[in-house]
DNA sequence: CCAACCTAGTTGATGCTTCAACTATTCCTT
DNA sequence: AAGGAATAGTTGAAGCATCAACTAGGTTGG
């Protein structure tokens, strides 16, 4: 067994700041969206990706990849969104195994409303408290992390 | 209703990189710790904080604050850790409402083993792929976020 | 053309998180 | 010193995530 390369004090400080900060941040986003709009962050993410897709629809697998969720989780979440009337599922003509998730008009409206509040929260607790150059660095850093992680399994 | 101040393209890119990256990162940490050591990230965090405390023990409230968890969640998680023999709870002499969470020797050993693997994962997917100055910026950024969020409610 | 294999998506069981309600103790105010 | 308010921690129910198992449709090589 090789000796682990421990983090130095600064690396540890930075890593922990990220871990704690991101936990707390997601928590507040979640509570905010849920209390004001009855949506969890992962439901919100799904609506966002769909709203940006052509025809506001995407294949399940593509959507899962896009929203960094497992297919299983997406299936469950989609069922909930469907029962709220925000999304509906259609079978795919070309590939009979395939399913399209489609944002409904009601879903689009709900997203519009939620996004207004959400962006405020993102600003208040993230964008507006971080120095612009640090924000760019955060972007670069996590882009590298994503590259290293590769596509969702 | 005031018009929301939307994020510009760069801000949106950076924010999303963070959201996606942190989701994926936590996921892999969790799977890694769970498969190799049977610990979730939040269990691991608790063990870490306890190991650093004087006498390897902390009051529940302090531990919750420290590990960015709600008291309720900590209670549940602690029960699981206790049933695994990694932690034990003692009542506090001064304050009869209070409870100390105490890391057992077995818990310390388990943590030592887990930490070796964990630090490797953190390096592989985070520390080693980020430019050192970007890492510092990430640290600064999330320190500001934490400051803005204030203490755990 | 068919057998083995691969991909798309769902399902149900299990386990973790959240929320609100609860007990027990201590603090504070008068 | 009494009564109300605040604090410490736990509990159970409900909701959400994860995993493995499953159906069903497509793909490929002999």
CSV table of C-alpha atoms (C1' of nucleotides) in Angstrom, one decimal:
chain,number,residue,atom,x,y,z
A,1,UNK,CA,0.0,0.0,0.0
A,2,UNK,CA,1.4,3.3,-1.1
A,3,UNK,CA,1.4,6.3,1.3
A,4,UNK,CA,-1.5,8.6,0.5
A,5,UNK,CA,-0.5,12.1,-0.7
A,6,UNK,CA,-2.4,14.2,1.8
A,7,UNK,CA,-3.7,17.6,1.0
A,8,UNK,CA,-1.7,20.6,2.3
A,9,UNK,CA,-3.4,23.1,4.6
A,10,UNK,CA,-4.4,25.4,1.8
A,11,UNK,CA,-5.8,22.6,-0.4
A,12,UNK,CA,-7.7,21.3,2.5
A,13,UNK,CA,-9.2,24.7,3.3
A,14,UNK,CA,-10.2,25.3,-0.3
A,15,UNK,CA,-11.7,21.8,-0.7
A,16,UNK,CA,-13.7,22.1,2.5
A,17,UNK,CA,-14.9,25.6,1.6
A,18,UNK,CA,-16.3,24.1,-1.6
A,19,UNK,CA,-17.9,21.0,0.1
A,20,UNK,CA,-19.5,23.0,2.9
A,21,UNK,CA,-20.5,25.9,0.6
A,22,UNK,CA,-22.0,23.7,-2.0
A,23,UNK,CA,-24.0,21.7,0.5
A,24,UNK,CA,-25.4,24.8,2.1
A,25,UNK,CA,-26.1,26.4,-1.2
A,26,UNK,CA,-28.0,23.5,-2.7
A,27,UNK,CA,-30.0,23.3,0.5
A,28,UNK,CA,-31.1,26.9,0.3
A,29,UNK,CA,-31.9,26.6,-3.4
A,30,UNK,CA,-34.0,23.6,-2.7
A,31,UNK,CA,-35.9,25.1,0.2
A,32,UNK,CA,-36.5,28.2,-1.8
A,33,UNK,CA,-37.8,26.5,-4.9
A,34,UNK,CA,-39.9,24.1,-2.9
A,35,UNK,CA,-41.5,26.6,-0.6
A,36,UNK,CA,-42.3,29.1,-3.3
A,37,UNK,CA,-43.0,26.9,-6.3
A,38,UNK,CA,-43.3,23.4,-5.0
A,39,UNK,CA,-40.3,22.2,-7.1
A,40,UNK,CA,-37.2,20.5,-6.1
A,41,UNK,CA,-33.9,21.5,-7.6
A,42,UNK,CA,-33.8,18.4,-9.7
A,43,UNK,CA,-37.3,18.9,-11.0
A,44,UNK,CA,-36.3,22.5,-11.8
A,45,UNK,CA,-33.2,21.3,-13.7
A,46,UNK,CA,-35.3,19.0,-15.8
A,47,UNK,CA,-37.7,21.8,-16.7
A,48,UNK,CA,-34.8,24.0,-17.6
A,49,UNK,CA,-33.2,21.5,-20.0
A,50,UNK,CA,-36.5,20.7,-21.6
A,51,UNK,CA,-37.3,24.4,-22.1
A,52,UNK,CA,-34.0,24.9,-24.0
A,53,UNK,CA,-34.4,21.9,-26.3
A,54,UNK,CA,-35.9,22.1,-29.8
A,55,UNK,CA,-39.7,21.5,-29.6
A,56,UNK,CA,-39.2,21.6,-25.8
A,57,UNK,CA,-38.7,17.9,-25.8
A,58,UNK,CA,-35.8,15.5,-25.3
A,59,UNK,CA,-35.3,11.7,-25.3
A,60,UNK,CA,-35.1,10.4,-21.7
A,61,UNK,CA,-31.5,9.3,-22.0
A,62,UNK,CA,-30.4,12.7,-23.4
A,63,UNK,CA,-32.3,14.5,-20.7
A,64,UNK,CA,-30.7,12.4,-18.0
A,65,UNK,CA,-27.2,13.0,-19.4
A,66,UNK,CA,-28.0,16.7,-19.7
A,67,UNK,CA,-29.3,17.1,-16.1
A,68,UNK,CA,-26.6,14.9,-14.6
A,69,UNK,CA,-29.2,12.4,-13.3
A,70,UNK,CA,-29.4,8.6,-13.5
A,71,UNK,CA,-32.0,7.2,-15.8
A,72,UNK,CA,-33.8,5.6,-12.9
A,73,UNK,CA,-33.9,8.9,-11.0
A,74,UNK,CA,-35.1,10.7,-14.1
A,75,UNK,CA,-37.9,8.2,-14.6
A,76,UNK,CA,-39.2,8.7,-11.1
A,77,UNK,CA,-38.9,12.4,-11.2
A,78,UNK,CA,-40.6,12.6,-14.6
A,79,UNK,CA,-43.5,10.6,-13.2
A,80,UNK,CA,-43.9,13.2,-10.5
A,81,UNK,CA,-43.7,16.0,-12.9
A,82,UNK,CA,-46.1,14.3,-15.2
A,83,UNK,CA,-48.6,13.9,-12.4
A,84,UNK,CA,-48.3,17.7,-11.7
A,85,UNK,CA,-49.0,18.3,-15.4
A,86,UNK,CA,-45.7,20.0,-16.1
A,87,UNK,CA,-44.3,17.3,-18.4
A,88,UNK,CA,-45.8,14.6,-20.6
A,89,UNK,CA,-44.2,11.6,-22.1
A,90,UNK,CA,-44.7,10.5,-25.7
A,91,UNK,CA,-43.3,7.4,-27.3
A,92,UNK,CA,-40.8,7.8,-30.0
A,93,UNK,CA,-41.9,6.9,-33.6
A,94,UNK,CA,-38.4,5.8,-34.9
A,95,UNK,CA,-37.3,3.8,-31.9
A,96,UNK,CA,-40.1,2.0,-30.2
A,97,UNK,CA,-38.0,1.7,-27.1
A,98,UNK,CA,-37.6,5.4,-26.9
A,99,UNK,CA,-39.6,8.0,-25.0
A,100,UNK,CA,-39.8,11.8,-25.4
A,101,UNK,CA,-40.2,14.0,-22.4
A,102,UNK,CA,-42.2,17.0,-23.5
A,103,UNK,CA,-42.6,20.3,-21.5
A,104,UNK,CA,-46.2,21.2,-21.4
A,105,UNK,CA,-47.4,24.8,-21.6
A,106,UNK,CA,-48.3,24.6,-18.0
A,107,UNK,CA,-44.8,23.4,-17.3
A,108,UNK,CA,-43.3,26.3,-19.3
A,109,UNK,CA,-45.3,28.8,-17.3
A,110,UNK,CA,-44.4,27.2,-14.0
A,111,UNK,CA,-40.7,27.3,-15.0
A,112,UNK,CA,-40.9,31.0,-16.0
A,113,UNK,CA,-42.3,31.9,-12.6
A,114,UNK,CA,-39.8,29.8,-10.7
A,115,UNK,CA,-36.9,31.0,-12.7
A,116,UNK,CA,-37.5,34.6,-11.7
A,117,UNK,CA,-37.1,33.8,-8.0
A,118,UNK,CA,-34.4,31.3,-8.6
A,119,UNK,CA,-32.1,33.7,-10.4
A,120,UNK,CA,-32.5,36.1,-7.5
A,121,UNK,CA,-31.4,33.4,-5.0
A,122,UNK,CA,-28.5,32.5,-7.2
A,123,UNK,CA,-27.4,36.1,-7.3
A,124,UNK,CA,-27.9,36.7,-3.6
A,125,UNK,CA,-25.9,33.8,-2.4
A,126,UNK,CA,-23.5,33.1,-5.2
A,127,UNK,CA,-23.0,35.5,-8.1
A,128,UNK,CA,-23.1,38.8,-6.3
A,129,UNK,CA,-20.9,37.7,-3.4
A,130,UNK,CA,-18.0,36.4,-5.5
A,131,UNK,CA,-15.4,38.5,-7.2
A,132,UNK,CA,-15.9,38.4,-11.0
A,133,UNK,CA,-12.5,36.9,-11.6
A,134,UNK,CA,-13.0,34.3,-8.9
A,135,UNK,CA,-16.3,33.4,-10.6
A,136,UNK,CA,-14.5,32.8,-13.9
A,137,UNK,CA,-12.0,30.7,-12.1
A,138,UNK,CA,-14.8,28.7,-10.5
A,139,UNK,CA,-16.2,28.1,-14.0
A,140,UNK,CA,-12.8,27.0,-15.4
A,141,UNK,CA,-12.2,24.8,-12.4
A,142,UNK,CA,-15.5,22.9,-12.6
A,143,UNK,CA,-15.3,22.6,-16.4
A,144,UNK,CA,-12.1,20.7,-15.8
A,145,UNK,CA,-13.7,18.6,-13.2
A,146,UNK,CA,-16.5,17.7,-15.6
A,147,UNK,CA,-14.0,17.0,-18.3
A,148,UNK,CA,-12.2,14.6,-15.9
A,149,UNK,CA,-15.4,12.9,-14.9
A,150,UNK,CA,-16.5,12.3,-18.5
A,151,UNK,CA,-20.0,11.4,-19.6
A,152,UNK,CA,-22.6,10.2,-17.1
A,153,UNK,CA,-22.6,6.4,-16.7
B,1,UNK,CA,-43.0,42.7,-9.6
B,2,UNK,CA,-39.6,43.9,-10.6
B,3,UNK,CA,-37.9,42.5,-13.7
B,4,UNK,CA,-35.4,39.8,-12.7
B,5,UNK,CA,-31.8,40.6,-13.4
B,6,UNK,CA,-30.9,37.6,-15.5
B,7,UNK,CA,-27.4,36.1,-15.6
B,8,UNK,CA,-25.3,37.0,-18.6
B,9,UNK,CA,-23.9,34.1,-20.7
B,10,UNK,CA,-20.6,33.9,-18.8
B,11,UNK,CA,-22.3,33.9,-15.4
B,12,UNK,CA,-24.7,31.3,-16.5
B,13,UNK,CA,-21.9,29.1,-17.9
B,14,UNK,CA,-19.9,29.4,-14.7
B,15,UNK,CA,-22.9,28.7,-12.5
B,16,UNK,CA,-23.9,25.7,-14.4
B,17,UNK,CA,-20.4,24.3,-14.5
B,18,UNK,CA,-20.5,24.5,-10.7
B,19,UNK,CA,-23.9,23.0,-10.3
B,20,UNK,CA,-23.2,20.1,-12.7
B,21,UNK,CA,-19.7,19.6,-11.4
B,22,UNK,CA,-20.6,19.5,-7.8
B,23,UNK,CA,-23.5,17.1,-8.3
B,24,UNK,CA,-21.3,14.7,-10.3
B,25,UNK,CA,-18.4,15.1,-7.8
B,26,UNK,CA,-20.5,14.3,-4.7
B,27,UNK,CA,-22.0,11.4,-6.5
B,28,UNK,CA,-18.6,9.8,-7.2
B,29,UNK,CA,-17.4,10.5,-3.7
B,30,UNK,CA,-20.4,8.9,-2.3
B,31,UNK,CA,-20.2,5.8,-4.5
B,32,UNK,CA,-16.5,5.5,-3.8
B,33,UNK,CA,-16.8,5.7,0.0
B,34,UNK,CA,-19.8,3.5,0.0
B,35,UNK,CA,-18.5,0.7,-2.1
B,36,UNK,CA,-15.1,0.6,-0.5
B,37,UNK,CA,-15.9,1.5,3.1
B,38,UNK,CA,-19.6,1.3,3.5
B,39,UNK,CA,-19.8,5.0,4.5
B,40,UNK,CA,-21.8,7.7,3.0
B,41,UNK,CA,-20.2,11.2,2.5
B,42,UNK,CA,-22.3,12.6,5.4
B,43,UNK,CA,-21.2,9.8,7.7
B,44,UNK,CA,-17.6,10.3,6.6
B,45,UNK,CA,-17.9,14.1,7.3
B,46,UNK,CA,-19.2,13.4,10.8
B,47,UNK,CA,-16.3,11.0,11.6
B,48,UNK,CA,-13.8,13.6,10.3
B,49,UNK,CA,-15.2,16.4,12.5
B,50,UNK,CA,-15.2,14.2,15.5
B,51,UNK,CA,-11.6,13.0,14.9
B,52,UNK,CA,-10.5,16.6,14.9
B,53,UNK,CA,-12.3,17.6,18.1
B,54,UNK,CA,-10.6,17.6,21.5
B,55,UNK,CA,-11.2,14.1,23.1
B,56,UNK,CA,-12.6,13.1,19.7
B,57,UNK,CA,-16.0,14.2,21.0
B,58,UNK,CA,-18.5,17.0,20.3
B,59,UNK,CA,-21.9,18.1,21.4
B,60,UNK,CA,-24.5,17.2,18.9
B,61,UNK,CA,-25.5,20.8,18.0
B,62,UNK,CA,-21.8,21.7,17.5
B,63,UNK,CA,-21.3,18.7,15.3
B,64,UNK,CA,-24.3,19.5,13.3
B,65,UNK,CA,-23.2,23.0,12.7
B,66,UNK,CA,-19.7,21.8,11.9
B,67,UNK,CA,-20.8,19.2,9.4
B,68,UNK,CA,-23.5,21.4,7.8
B,69,UNK,CA,-26.3,19.1,8.7
B,70,UNK,CA,-29.6,19.6,10.4
B,71,UNK,CA,-29.9,18.3,13.9
B,72,UNK,CA,-32.5,15.9,12.8
B,73,UNK,CA,-30.4,14.4,10.1
B,74,UNK,CA,-27.4,14.2,12.5
B,75,UNK,CA,-29.5,12.3,15.0
B,76,UNK,CA,-30.5,9.7,12.4
B,77,UNK,CA,-27.0,9.5,10.9
B,78,UNK,CA,-25.5,9.1,14.4
B,79,UNK,CA,-27.9,6.3,15.2
B,80,UNK,CA,-26.7,4.4,12.2
B,81,UNK,CA,-23.0,5.1,13.0
B,82,UNK,CA,-23.7,4.0,16.5
B,83,UNK,CA,-25.2,0.8,15.4
B,84,UNK,CA,-22.0,0.2,13.3
B,85,UNK,CA,-20.0,0.8,16.4
B,86,UNK,CA,-18.1,3.8,15.0
B,87,UNK,CA,-19.6,6.4,17.3
B,88,UNK,CA,-21.2,6.3,20.7
B,89,UNK,CA,-23.3,8.9,22.5
B,90,UNK,CA,-22.9,10.0,26.2
B,91,UNK,CA,-25.0,12.3,28.1
B,92,UNK,CA,-23.5,15.6,29.1
B,93,UNK,CA,-22.8,16.1,32.8
B,94,UNK,CA,-23.3,19.9,32.9
B,95,UNK,CA,-26.4,20.2,30.7
B,96,UNK,CA,-28.8,17.3,31.1
B,97,UNK,CA,-30.4,18.1,27.7
B,98,UNK,CA,-27.0,17.7,26.1
B,99,UNK,CA,-25.4,14.7,24.4
B,100,UNK,CA,-21.8,14.1,23.4
B,101,UNK,CA,-21.0,12.2,20.2
B,102,UNK,CA,-17.8,10.3,20.8
B,103,UNK,CA,-15.6,8.7,18.1
B,104,UNK,CA,-14.8,5.1,19.1
B,105,UNK,CA,-11.4,3.5,18.5
B,106,UNK,CA,-13.1,1.4,15.8
B,107,UNK,CA,-14.5,4.6,14.3
B,108,UNK,CA,-11.1,6.2,14.3
B,109,UNK,CA,-9.6,3.2,12.5
B,110,UNK,CA,-12.4,3.0,10.0
B,111,UNK,CA,-11.9,6.7,9.3
B,112,UNK,CA,-8.1,6.3,8.8
B,113,UNK,CA,-8.7,3.6,6.3
B,114,UNK,CA,-11.4,5.5,4.4
B,115,UNK,CA,-9.5,8.8,4.4
B,116,UNK,CA,-6.6,7.2,2.4
B,117,UNK,CA,-8.9,6.3,-0.4
B,118,UNK,CA,-11.0,9.4,-0.1
B,119,UNK,CA,-8.0,11.8,-0.5
B,120,UNK,CA,-7.0,10.0,-3.6
B,121,UNK,CA,-10.4,10.5,-5.1
B,122,UNK,CA,-10.4,14.1,-4.2
B,123,UNK,CA,-7.1,14.5,-5.9
B,124,UNK,CA,-8.0,12.6,-8.9
B,125,UNK,CA,-11.2,14.4,-9.7
B,126,UNK,CA,-10.7,17.8,-8.1
B,127,UNK,CA,-7.3,19.0,-6.8
B,128,UNK,CA,-5.1,17.6,-9.5
B,129,UNK,CA,-7.3,18.8,-12.4
B,130,UNK,CA,-7.6,22.4,-11.3
B,131,UNK,CA,-4.9,25.1,-11.8
B,132,UNK,CA,-3.5,26.0,-8.4
B,133,UNK,CA,-4.6,29.7,-8.7
B,134,UNK,CA,-8.1,28.6,-9.8
B,135,UNK,CA,-8.3,26.4,-6.7
B,136,UNK,CA,-7.4,29.3,-4.5
B,137,UNK,CA,-10.1,31.3,-6.2
B,138,UNK,CA,-12.6,28.5,-5.6
B,139,UNK,CA,-11.7,28.6,-1.9
B,140,UNK,CA,-12.1,32.4,-1.7
B,141,UNK,CA,-15.4,32.2,-3.6
B,142,UNK,CA,-17.0,29.6,-1.4
B,143,UNK,CA,-15.7,31.2,1.7
B,144,UNK,CA,-17.7,34.3,0.6
B,145,UNK,CA,-20.7,32.1,0.0
B,146,UNK,CA,-20.5,30.6,3.4
B,147,UNK,CA,-20.1,34.1,5.0
B,148,UNK,CA,-23.2,35.2,3.1
B,149,UNK,CA,-25.2,32.2,4.2
B,150,UNK,CA,-24.3,32.7,7.9
B,151,UNK,CA,-24.6,30.0,10.5
B,152,UNK,CA,-26.7,26.9,10.0
B,153,UNK,CA,-30.3,27.4,11.0
C,1,DC,C1',-32.2,-15.4,-40.0
C,2,DC,C1',-31.4,-16.2,-35.4
C,3,DA,C1',-28.8,-16.1,-31.1
C,4,DA,C1',-26.3,-13.3,-28.3
C,5,DC,C1',-25.8,-9.0,-27.0
C,6,DC,C1',-26.7,-4.2,-26.4
C,7,DT,C1',-29.6,0.0,-25.5
C,8,DA,C1',-34.0,2.5,-23.7
C,9,DG,C1',-36.6,3.0,-20.1
C,10,DT,C1',-39.3,1.5,-15.9
C,11,DT,C1',-40.2,-0.6,-11.5
C,12,DG,C1',-40.1,-1.8,-6.6
C,13,DA,C1',-37.5,-2.4,-2.4
C,14,DT,C1',-34.4,-0.2,0.5
C,15,DG,C1',-32.3,3.5,2.7
C,16,DC,C1',-31.4,8.4,3.5
C,17,DT,C1',-33.3,13.2,4.1
C,18,DT,C1',-36.7,16.4,5.5
C,19,DC,C1',-40.3,18.3,8.1
C,20,DA,C1',-43.2,18.9,11.9
C,21,DA,C1',-44.2,17.5,16.3
C,22,DC,C1',-42.6,16.1,20.6
C,23,DT,C1',-40.0,15.6,25.5
C,24,DA,C1',-36.9,17.3,28.6
C,25,DT,C1',-34.1,20.8,30.5
C,26,DT,C1',-32.4,25.5,31.1
C,27,DC,C1',-32.7,30.5,30.7
C,28,DC,C1',-35.0,34.8,31.5
C,29,DT,C1',-38.2,38.1,33.4
C,30,DT,C1',-40.5,39.9,36.8
D,1,DA,C1',-39.6,31.5,42.8
D,2,DA,C1',-42.9,30.8,39.0
D,3,DG,C1',-44.2,30.8,34.5
D,4,DG,C1',-43.1,31.5,29.8
D,5,DA,C1',-39.8,31.3,26.3
D,6,DA,C1',-35.8,29.4,24.4
D,7,DT,C1',-32.5,25.4,23.6
D,8,DA,C1',-31.0,20.3,23.0
D,9,DG,C1',-32.0,16.5,21.0
D,10,DT,C1',-35.1,12.6,19.3
D,11,DT,C1',-38.8,10.5,16.7
D,12,DG,C1',-41.9,9.0,12.9
D,13,DA,C1',-44.0,9.8,8.6
D,14,DA,C1',-43.6,11.1,4.0
D,15,DG,C1',-40.8,12.1,0.1
D,16,DC,C1',-36.8,11.4,-2.7
D,17,DA,C1',-32.6,8.8,-4.3
D,18,DT,C1',-30.2,4.5,-5.4
D,19,DC,C1',-29.6,0.0,-6.8
D,20,DA,C1',-30.6,-4.2,-9.0
D,21,DA,C1',-33.8,-6.6,-11.6
D,22,DC,C1',-36.8,-6.5,-15.3
D,23,DT,C1',-39.4,-5.7,-20.1
D,24,DA,C1',-39.0,-4.7,-24.6
D,25,DG,C1',-37.0,-3.3,-28.7
D,26,DG,C1',-32.8,-3.0,-31.7
D,27,DT,C1',-28.1,-4.5,-33.5
D,28,DT,C1',-24.6,-7.6,-35.2
D,29,DG,C1',-21.9,-11.6,-36.6
D,30,DG,C1',-21.8,-16.2,-38.1
